[in-house]
mmCIF file of C-alpha atoms in Angstrom:
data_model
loop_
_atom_site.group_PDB
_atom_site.id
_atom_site.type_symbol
_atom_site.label_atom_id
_atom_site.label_comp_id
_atom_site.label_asym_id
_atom_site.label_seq_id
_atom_site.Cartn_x
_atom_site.Cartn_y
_atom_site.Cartn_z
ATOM 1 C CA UNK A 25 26.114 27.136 27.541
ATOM 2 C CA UNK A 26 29.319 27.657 25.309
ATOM 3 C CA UNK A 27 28.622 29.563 22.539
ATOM 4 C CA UNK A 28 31.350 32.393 21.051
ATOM 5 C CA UNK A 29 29.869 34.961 17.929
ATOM 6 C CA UNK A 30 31.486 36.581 15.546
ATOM 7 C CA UNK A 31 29.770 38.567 12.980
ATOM 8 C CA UNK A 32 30.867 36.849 9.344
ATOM 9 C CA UNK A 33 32.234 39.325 7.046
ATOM 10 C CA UNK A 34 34.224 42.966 7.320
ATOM 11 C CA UNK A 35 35.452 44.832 4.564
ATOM 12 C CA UNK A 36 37.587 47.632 4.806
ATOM 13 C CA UNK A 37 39.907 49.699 2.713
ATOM 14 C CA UNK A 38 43.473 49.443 2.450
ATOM 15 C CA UNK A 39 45.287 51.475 5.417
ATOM 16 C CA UNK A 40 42.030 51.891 7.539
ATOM 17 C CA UNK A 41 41.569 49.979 10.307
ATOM 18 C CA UNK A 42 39.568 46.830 10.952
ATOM 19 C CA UNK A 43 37.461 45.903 14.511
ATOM 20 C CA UNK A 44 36.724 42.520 14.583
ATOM 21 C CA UNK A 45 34.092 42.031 17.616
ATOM 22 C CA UNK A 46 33.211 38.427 19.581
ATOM 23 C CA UNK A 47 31.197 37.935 22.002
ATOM 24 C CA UNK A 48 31.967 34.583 24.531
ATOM 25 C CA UNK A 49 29.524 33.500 26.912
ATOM 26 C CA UNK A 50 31.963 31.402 29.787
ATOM 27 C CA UNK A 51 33.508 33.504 32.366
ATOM 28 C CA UNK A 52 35.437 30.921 33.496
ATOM 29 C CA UNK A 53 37.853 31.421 30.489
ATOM 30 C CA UNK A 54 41.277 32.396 31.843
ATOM 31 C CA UNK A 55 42.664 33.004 27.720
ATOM 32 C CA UNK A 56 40.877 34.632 25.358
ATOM 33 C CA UNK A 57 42.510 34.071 21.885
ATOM 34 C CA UNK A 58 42.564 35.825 18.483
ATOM 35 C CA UNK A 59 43.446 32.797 15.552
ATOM 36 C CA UNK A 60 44.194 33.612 11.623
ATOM 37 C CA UNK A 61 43.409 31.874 8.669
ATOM 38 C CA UNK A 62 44.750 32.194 5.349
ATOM 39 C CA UNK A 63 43.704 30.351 2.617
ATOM 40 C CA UNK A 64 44.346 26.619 2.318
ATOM 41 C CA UNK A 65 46.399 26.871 5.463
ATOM 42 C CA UNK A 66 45.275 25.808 9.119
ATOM 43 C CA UNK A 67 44.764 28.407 12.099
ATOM 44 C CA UNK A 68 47.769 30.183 13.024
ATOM 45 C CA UNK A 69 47.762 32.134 16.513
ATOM 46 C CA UNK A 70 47.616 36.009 16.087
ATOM 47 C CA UNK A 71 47.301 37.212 20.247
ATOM 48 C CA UNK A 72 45.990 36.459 23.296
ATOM 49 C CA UNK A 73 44.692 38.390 26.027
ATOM 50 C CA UNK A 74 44.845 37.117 29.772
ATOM 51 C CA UNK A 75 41.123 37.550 31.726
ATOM 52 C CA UNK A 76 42.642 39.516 34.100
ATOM 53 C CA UNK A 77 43.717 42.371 31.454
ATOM 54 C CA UNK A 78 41.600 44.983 29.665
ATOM 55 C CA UNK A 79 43.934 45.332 26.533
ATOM 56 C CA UNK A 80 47.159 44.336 24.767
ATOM 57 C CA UNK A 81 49.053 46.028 22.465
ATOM 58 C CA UNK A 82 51.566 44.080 20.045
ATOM 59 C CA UNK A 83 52.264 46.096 17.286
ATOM 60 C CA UNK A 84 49.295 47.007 14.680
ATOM 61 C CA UNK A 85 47.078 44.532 16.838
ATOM 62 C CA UNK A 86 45.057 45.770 19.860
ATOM 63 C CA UNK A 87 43.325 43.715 22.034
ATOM 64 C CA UNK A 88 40.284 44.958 24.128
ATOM 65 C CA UNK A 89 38.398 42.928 26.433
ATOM 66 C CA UNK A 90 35.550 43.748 28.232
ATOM 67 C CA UNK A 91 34.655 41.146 30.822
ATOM 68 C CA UNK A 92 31.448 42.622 32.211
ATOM 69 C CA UNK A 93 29.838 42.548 28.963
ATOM 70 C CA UNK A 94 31.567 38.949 28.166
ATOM 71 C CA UNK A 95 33.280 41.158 24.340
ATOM 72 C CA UNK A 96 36.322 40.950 22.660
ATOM 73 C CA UNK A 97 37.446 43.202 20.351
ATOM 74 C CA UNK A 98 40.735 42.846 17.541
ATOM 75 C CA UNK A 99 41.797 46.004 15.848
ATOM 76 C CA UNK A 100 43.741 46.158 13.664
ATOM 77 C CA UNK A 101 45.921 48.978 12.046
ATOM 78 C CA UNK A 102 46.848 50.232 8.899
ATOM 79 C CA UNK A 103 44.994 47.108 7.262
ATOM 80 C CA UNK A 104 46.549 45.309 4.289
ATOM 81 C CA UNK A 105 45.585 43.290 1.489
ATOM 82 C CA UNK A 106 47.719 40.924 3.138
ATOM 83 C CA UNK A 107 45.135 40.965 6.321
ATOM 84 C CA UNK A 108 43.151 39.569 4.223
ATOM 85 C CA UNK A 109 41.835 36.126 6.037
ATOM 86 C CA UNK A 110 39.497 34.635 8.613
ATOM 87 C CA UNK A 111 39.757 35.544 12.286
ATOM 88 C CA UNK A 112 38.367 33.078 14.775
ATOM 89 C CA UNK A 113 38.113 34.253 18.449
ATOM 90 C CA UNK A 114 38.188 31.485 20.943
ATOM 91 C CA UNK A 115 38.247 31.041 24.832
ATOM 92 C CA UNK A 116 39.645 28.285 26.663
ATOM 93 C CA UNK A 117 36.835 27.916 29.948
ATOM 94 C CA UNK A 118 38.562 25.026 32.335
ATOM 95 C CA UNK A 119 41.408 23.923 31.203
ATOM 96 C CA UNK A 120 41.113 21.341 28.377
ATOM 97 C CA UNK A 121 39.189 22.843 25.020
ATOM 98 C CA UNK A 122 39.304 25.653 23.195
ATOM 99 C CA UNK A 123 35.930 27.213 21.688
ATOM 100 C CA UNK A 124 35.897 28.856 18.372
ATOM 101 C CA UNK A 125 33.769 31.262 17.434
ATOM 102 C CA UNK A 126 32.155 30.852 13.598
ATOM 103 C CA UNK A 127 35.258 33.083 12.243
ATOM 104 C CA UNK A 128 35.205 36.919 10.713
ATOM 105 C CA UNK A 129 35.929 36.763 7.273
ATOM 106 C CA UNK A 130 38.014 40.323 6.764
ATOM 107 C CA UNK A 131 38.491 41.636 2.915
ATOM 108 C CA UNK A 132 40.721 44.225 2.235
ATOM 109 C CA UNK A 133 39.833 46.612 -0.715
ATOM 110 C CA UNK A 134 42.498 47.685 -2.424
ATOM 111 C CA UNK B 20 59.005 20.336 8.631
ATOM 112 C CA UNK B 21 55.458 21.387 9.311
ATOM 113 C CA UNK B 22 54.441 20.831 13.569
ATOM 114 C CA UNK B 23 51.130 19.396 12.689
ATOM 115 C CA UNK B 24 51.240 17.135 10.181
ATOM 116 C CA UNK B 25 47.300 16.124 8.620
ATOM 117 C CA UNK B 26 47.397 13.419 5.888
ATOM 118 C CA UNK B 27 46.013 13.288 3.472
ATOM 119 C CA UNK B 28 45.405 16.901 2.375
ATOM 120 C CA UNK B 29 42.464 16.406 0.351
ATOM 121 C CA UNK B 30 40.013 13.275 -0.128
ATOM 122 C CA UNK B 31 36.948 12.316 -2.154
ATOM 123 C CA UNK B 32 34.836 9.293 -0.986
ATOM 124 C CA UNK B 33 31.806 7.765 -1.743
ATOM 125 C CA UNK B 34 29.301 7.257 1.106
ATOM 126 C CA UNK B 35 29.117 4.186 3.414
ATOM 127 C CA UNK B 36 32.875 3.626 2.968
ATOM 128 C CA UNK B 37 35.236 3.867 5.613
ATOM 129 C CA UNK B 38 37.870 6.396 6.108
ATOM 130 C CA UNK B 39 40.682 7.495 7.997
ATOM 131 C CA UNK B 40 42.451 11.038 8.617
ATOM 132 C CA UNK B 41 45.559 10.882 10.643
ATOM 133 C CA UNK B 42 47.571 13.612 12.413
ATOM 134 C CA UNK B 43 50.984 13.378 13.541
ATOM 135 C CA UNK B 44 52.934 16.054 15.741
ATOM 136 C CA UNK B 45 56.610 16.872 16.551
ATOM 137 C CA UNK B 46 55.720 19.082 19.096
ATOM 138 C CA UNK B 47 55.808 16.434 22.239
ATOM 139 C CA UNK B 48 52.883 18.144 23.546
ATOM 140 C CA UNK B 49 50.102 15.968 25.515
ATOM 141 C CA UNK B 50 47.198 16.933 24.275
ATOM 142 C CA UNK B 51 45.422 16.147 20.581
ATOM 143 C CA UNK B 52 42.360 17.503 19.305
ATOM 144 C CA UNK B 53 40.298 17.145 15.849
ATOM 145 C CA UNK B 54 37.663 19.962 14.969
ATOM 146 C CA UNK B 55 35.896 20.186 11.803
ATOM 147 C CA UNK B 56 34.804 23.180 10.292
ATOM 148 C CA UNK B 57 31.878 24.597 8.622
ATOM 149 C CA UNK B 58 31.408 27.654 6.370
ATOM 150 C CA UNK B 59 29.108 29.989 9.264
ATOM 151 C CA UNK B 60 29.366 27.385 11.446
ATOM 152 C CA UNK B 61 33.278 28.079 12.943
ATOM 153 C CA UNK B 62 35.387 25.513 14.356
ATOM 154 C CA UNK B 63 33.147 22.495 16.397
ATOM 155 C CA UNK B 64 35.214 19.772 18.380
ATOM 156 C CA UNK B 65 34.940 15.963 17.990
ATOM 157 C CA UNK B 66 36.976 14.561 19.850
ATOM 158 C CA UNK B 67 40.307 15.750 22.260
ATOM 159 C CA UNK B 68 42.858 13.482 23.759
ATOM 160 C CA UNK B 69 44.957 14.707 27.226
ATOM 161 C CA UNK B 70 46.939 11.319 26.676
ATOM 162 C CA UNK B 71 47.758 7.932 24.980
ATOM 163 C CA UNK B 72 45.164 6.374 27.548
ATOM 164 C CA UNK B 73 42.344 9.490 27.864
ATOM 165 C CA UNK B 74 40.045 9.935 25.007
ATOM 166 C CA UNK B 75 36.976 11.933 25.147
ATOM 167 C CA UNK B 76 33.888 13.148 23.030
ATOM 168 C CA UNK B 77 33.553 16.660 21.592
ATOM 169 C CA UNK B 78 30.572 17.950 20.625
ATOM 170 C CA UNK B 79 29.829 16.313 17.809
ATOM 171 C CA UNK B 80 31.286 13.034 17.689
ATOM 172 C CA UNK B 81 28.491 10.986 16.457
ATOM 173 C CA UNK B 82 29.325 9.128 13.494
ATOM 174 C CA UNK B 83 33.299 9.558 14.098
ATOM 175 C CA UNK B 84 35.822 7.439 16.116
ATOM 176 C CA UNK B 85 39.290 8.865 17.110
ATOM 177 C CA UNK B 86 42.721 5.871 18.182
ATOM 178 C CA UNK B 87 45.134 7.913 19.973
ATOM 179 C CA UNK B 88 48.570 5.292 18.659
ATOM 180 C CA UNK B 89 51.040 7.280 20.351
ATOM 181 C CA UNK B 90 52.049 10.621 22.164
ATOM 182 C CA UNK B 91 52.386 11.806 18.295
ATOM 183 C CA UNK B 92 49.670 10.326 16.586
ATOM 184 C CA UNK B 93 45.569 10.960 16.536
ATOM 185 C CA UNK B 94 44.116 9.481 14.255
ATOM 186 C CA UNK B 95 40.053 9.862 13.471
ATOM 187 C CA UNK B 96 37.660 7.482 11.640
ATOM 188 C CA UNK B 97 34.398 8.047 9.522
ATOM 189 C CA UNK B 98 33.079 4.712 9.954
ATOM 190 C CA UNK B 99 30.304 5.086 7.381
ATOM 191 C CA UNK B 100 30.736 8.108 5.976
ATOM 192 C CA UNK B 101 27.900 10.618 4.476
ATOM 193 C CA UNK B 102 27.607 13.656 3.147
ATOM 194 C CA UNK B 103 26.617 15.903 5.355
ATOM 195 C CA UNK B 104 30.511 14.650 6.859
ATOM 196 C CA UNK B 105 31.766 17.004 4.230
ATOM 197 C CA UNK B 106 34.010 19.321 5.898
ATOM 198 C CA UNK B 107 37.439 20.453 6.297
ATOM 199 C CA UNK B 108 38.795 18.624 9.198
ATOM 200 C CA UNK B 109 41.488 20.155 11.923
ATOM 201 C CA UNK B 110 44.071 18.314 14.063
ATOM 202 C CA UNK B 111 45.469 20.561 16.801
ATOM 203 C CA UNK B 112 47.766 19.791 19.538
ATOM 204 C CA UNK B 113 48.372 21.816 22.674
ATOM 205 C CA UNK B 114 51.035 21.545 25.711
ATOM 206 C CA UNK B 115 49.457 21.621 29.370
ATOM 207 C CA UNK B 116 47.818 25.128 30.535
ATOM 208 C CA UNK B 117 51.070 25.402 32.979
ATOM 209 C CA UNK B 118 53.211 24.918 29.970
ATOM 210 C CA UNK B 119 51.631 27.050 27.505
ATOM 211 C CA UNK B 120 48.300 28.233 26.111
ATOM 212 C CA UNK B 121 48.814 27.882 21.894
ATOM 213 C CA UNK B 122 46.848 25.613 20.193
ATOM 214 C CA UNK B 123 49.228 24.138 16.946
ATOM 215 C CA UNK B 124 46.837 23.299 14.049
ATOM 216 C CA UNK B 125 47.682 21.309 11.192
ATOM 217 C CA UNK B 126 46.992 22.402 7.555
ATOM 218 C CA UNK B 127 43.118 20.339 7.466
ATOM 219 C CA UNK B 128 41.968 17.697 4.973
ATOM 220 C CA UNK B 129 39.211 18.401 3.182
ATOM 221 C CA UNK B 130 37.181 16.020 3.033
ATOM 222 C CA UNK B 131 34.214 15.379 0.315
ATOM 223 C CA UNK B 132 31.589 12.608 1.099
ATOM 224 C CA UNK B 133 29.603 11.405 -2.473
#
């Protein structure tokens, strides 16, 4: 079946950094995604890892994916109060939908 | 100019009435798509549209109907609304695999059935 899990909340202090974990069940999926939402505002694409890689780097975001296990992993560096949001992981299996996981809300403490 | 354009931003209705969100894009892009989302529950697709002529059901399109007017415009129906259709609702638009691999999502209407 489709199914992509999140765990639902992460705190973390200001300047540590955040892991944000999902778990997708479709190998098929040639994209694996990392979306952001802030408040009041729609999903706004953060990365994306290709199913042939093992990890991107783009700045304070690293990607890891681990396609034996079927996990995706976000870090993310130096965390700010403006990290604060949801992060949805998706996949794309085939080539017409995306499938969101249920979204990691990350606080950051100041 | 917003991409993804979701009117109307915000809507209380009572239940058993009718009621329609529509989504407009300036992106040219193909495909349409409307997801609702739930608080624990992520994003869950309804309905998702490769063209003016090809509709075809999400997961959880009971109770909702979707008119595809145009390469721009999606528009999705509650055709007796309830309340457990109380949601924040998603339009999304994305350009074919070979062309790119973004989704574009609108800002959501949130949407309260009484």
């Amino acid at each position: 079946g489709e199914d992509v899990e999140q765990s639902l909340f992460l705190s973390v202090r200001e300047g540590d950094s955040s892991v944000i974990n999902c778990t997708y069940t479709d190998s098929s999926s040639t994209y694996l995604y990392w979306y952001k939402q802030e408040p009041g505002a729609g999903l706004q694409l953060l990365t994306y890892i290709f199913s042939n890689m093992d990890m991107k780097q783009d700045q304070r975001l690293t990607v890891l994916l681990n396609k034996k296990d079927k996990h995706l992993s976000l870090r993310i560096a130096d965390t700010q109060t403006g990290d604060s949001a949801i992060y949805f992981c998706a996949e794309r299996p085939g080539t017409y939908k995306y499938i969101f996981g249920t979204g990691t809300r990350l606080k950051v403490l100041a | 100019d917003a991409d993804v354009t979701q009117t109307p931003r915000n809507r209380i209705t009572k239940t058993g009435k009718r009621i329609m969100l529509e989504c407009s894009q300036t992106k040219g892009h193909d495909r349409m798509y409307w997801y609702r989302q739930d608080p624990g529950l992520g994003l869950r697709l309804i309905y998702y549209s490769f063209d003016v002529k090809d509709i075809n059901k999400g997961e959880i399109s009971d109770g909702y109907s979707v008119s595809r007017q145009a390469q721009a415009k999606f528009s999705l129906s509650l055709e007796s609304a309830i309340p457990n259709q109380t949601a924040l609702y998603f339009c999304a638009t994305s350009d074919s695999p070979d062309r790119g691999t973004e989704a574009f999502f609108g800002q959501g209407t949130r949407l309260t059935v009484v």
